[in-house]
Coordinates of C-alpha atoms in Angstrom, one line a residue:
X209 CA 1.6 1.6 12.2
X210 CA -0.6 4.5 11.1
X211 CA -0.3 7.5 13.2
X212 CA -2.6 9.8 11.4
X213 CA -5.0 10.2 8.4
X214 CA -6.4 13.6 7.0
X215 CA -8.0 14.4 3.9
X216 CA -9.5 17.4 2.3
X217 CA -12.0 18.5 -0.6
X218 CA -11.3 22.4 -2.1
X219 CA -13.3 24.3 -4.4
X220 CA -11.1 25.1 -8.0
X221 CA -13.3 27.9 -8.1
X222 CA -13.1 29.3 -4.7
X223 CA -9.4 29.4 -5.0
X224 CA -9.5 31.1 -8.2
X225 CA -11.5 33.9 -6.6
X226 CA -9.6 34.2 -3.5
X227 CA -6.1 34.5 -6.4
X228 CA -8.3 37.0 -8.0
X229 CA -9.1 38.9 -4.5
X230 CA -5.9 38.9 -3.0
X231 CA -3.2 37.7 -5.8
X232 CA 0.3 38.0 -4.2
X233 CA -0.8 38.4 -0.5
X234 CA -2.6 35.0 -0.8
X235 CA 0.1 33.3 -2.6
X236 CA 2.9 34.2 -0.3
X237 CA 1.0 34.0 3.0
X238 CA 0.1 30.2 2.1
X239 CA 2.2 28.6 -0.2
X240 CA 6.5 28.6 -0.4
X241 CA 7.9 29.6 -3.6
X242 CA 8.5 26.3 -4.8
X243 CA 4.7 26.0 -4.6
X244 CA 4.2 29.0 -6.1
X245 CA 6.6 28.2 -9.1
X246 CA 4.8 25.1 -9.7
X247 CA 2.1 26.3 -10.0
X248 CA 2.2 29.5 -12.4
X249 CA 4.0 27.1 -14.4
X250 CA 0.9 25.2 -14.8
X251 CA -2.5 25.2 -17.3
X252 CA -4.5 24.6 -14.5
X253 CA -3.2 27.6 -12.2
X254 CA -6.0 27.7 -9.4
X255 CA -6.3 23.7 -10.0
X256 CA -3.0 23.2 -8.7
X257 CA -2.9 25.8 -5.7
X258 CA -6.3 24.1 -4.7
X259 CA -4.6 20.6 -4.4
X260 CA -1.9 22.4 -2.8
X261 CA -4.4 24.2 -0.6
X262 CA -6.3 20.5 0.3
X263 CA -2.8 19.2 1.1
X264 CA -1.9 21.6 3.7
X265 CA -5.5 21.0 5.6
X266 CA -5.3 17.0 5.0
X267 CA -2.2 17.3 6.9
X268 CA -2.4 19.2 9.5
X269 CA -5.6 16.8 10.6
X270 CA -3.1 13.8 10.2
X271 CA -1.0 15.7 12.4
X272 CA -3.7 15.8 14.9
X273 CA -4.3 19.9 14.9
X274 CA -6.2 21.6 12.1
X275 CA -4.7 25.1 11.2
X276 CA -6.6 26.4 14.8
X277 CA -3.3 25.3 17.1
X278 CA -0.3 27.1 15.6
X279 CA 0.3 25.1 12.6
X280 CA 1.3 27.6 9.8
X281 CA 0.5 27.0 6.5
X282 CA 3.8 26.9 5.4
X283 CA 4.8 24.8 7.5
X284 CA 3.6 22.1 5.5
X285 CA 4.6 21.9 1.8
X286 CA 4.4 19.6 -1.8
X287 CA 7.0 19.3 -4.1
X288 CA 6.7 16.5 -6.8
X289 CA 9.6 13.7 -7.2
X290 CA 10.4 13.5 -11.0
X291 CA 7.5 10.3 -11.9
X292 CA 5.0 13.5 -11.1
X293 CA 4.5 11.9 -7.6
X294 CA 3.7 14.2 -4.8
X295 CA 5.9 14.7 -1.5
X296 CA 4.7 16.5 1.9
X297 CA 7.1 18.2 3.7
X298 CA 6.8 19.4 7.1
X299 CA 9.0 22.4 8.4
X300 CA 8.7 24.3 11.8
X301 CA 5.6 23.2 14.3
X302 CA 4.6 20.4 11.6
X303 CA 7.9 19.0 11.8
X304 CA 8.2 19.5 15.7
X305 CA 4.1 17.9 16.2
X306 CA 5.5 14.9 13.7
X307 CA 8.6 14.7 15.6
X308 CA 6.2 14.5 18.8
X309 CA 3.9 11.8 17.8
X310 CA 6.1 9.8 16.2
X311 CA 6.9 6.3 18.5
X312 CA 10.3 6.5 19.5
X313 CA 12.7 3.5 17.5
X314 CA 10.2 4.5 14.7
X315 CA 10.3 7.2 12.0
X316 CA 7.9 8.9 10.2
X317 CA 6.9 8.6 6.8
X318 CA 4.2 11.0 5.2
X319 CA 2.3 9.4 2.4
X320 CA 0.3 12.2 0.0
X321 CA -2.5 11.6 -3.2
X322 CA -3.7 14.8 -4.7
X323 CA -6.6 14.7 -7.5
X324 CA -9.1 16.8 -8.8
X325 CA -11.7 16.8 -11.4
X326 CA -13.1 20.5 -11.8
X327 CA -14.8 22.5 -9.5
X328 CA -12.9 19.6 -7.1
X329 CA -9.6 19.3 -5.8
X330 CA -8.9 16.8 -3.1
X331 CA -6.1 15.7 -1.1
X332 CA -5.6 12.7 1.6
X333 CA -2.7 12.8 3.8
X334 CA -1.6 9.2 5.9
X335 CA 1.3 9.3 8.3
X336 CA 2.8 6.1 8.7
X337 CA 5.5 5.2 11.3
X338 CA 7.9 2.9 10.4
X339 CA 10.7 0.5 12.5
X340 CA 13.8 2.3 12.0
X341 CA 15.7 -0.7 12.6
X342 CA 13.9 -4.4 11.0
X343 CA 15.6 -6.3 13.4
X344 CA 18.9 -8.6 13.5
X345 CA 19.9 -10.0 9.9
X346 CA 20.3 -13.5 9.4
X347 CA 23.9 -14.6 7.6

């Protein structure tokens, strides 16, 4: 069952300009440093904060709240598996508005697409609840 979708369009260039305007302060207010480390490491430095950036907002309107009701931004992060696929994790509030709208005898599973195609970055979050148990197994 699908308990929330969100998505979210950023602007590469607005990032870049905000990076440029507030460097460090922008960096660590928004992103953890496993973000952070992903990205510097990257061609595309503003590219990837921006998808980072359109993450965070695509989730917290999965989650139901926008970034208005106490959701912090790091409360919501991506790491990448080793294929290069993407993984949302939710911390703090997130985790404890997740924990809240999740069915109970279901768990939670937070699906994540990033892409961009300059100026674009764009992100589209869907939680999905999922049977924890599929029911008695036949012999």
């Amino acid at each position: 069952m699908i308990l929330g979708i969100g998505t979210d369009l950023a602007n590469i260039d607005r990032i870049q300009g905000t990076l440029d305007r507030f460097g460090d302060r922008f960096r660590n207010r928004v992103f953890t440093e496993i973000e952070q480390s992903k990205a510097e490491r990257r061609a595309d430095v503003a590219g990837t904060y921006a998808k980072r950036w359109a993450a965070k907002e695509a989730c917290s309107k999965a989650l139901g709240t926008g970034l208005a009701m106490g959701i912090a931004w790091k409360d919501m992060s991506v790491t990448n598996l080793r294929t290069g696929q993407p993984v949302m994790h939710v911390t703090g509030w997130a985790a404890d508005r997740l924990k809240e709208m999740t069915p109970e005898g279901y768990e939670a599973i937070i699906h994540v697409t990033l892409t961009d195609d300059h100026p674009w970055a764009q992100a589209f979050v869907v939680i999905e609840a999922r049977p924890l148990h599929d029911g008695p197994t036949q012999p």
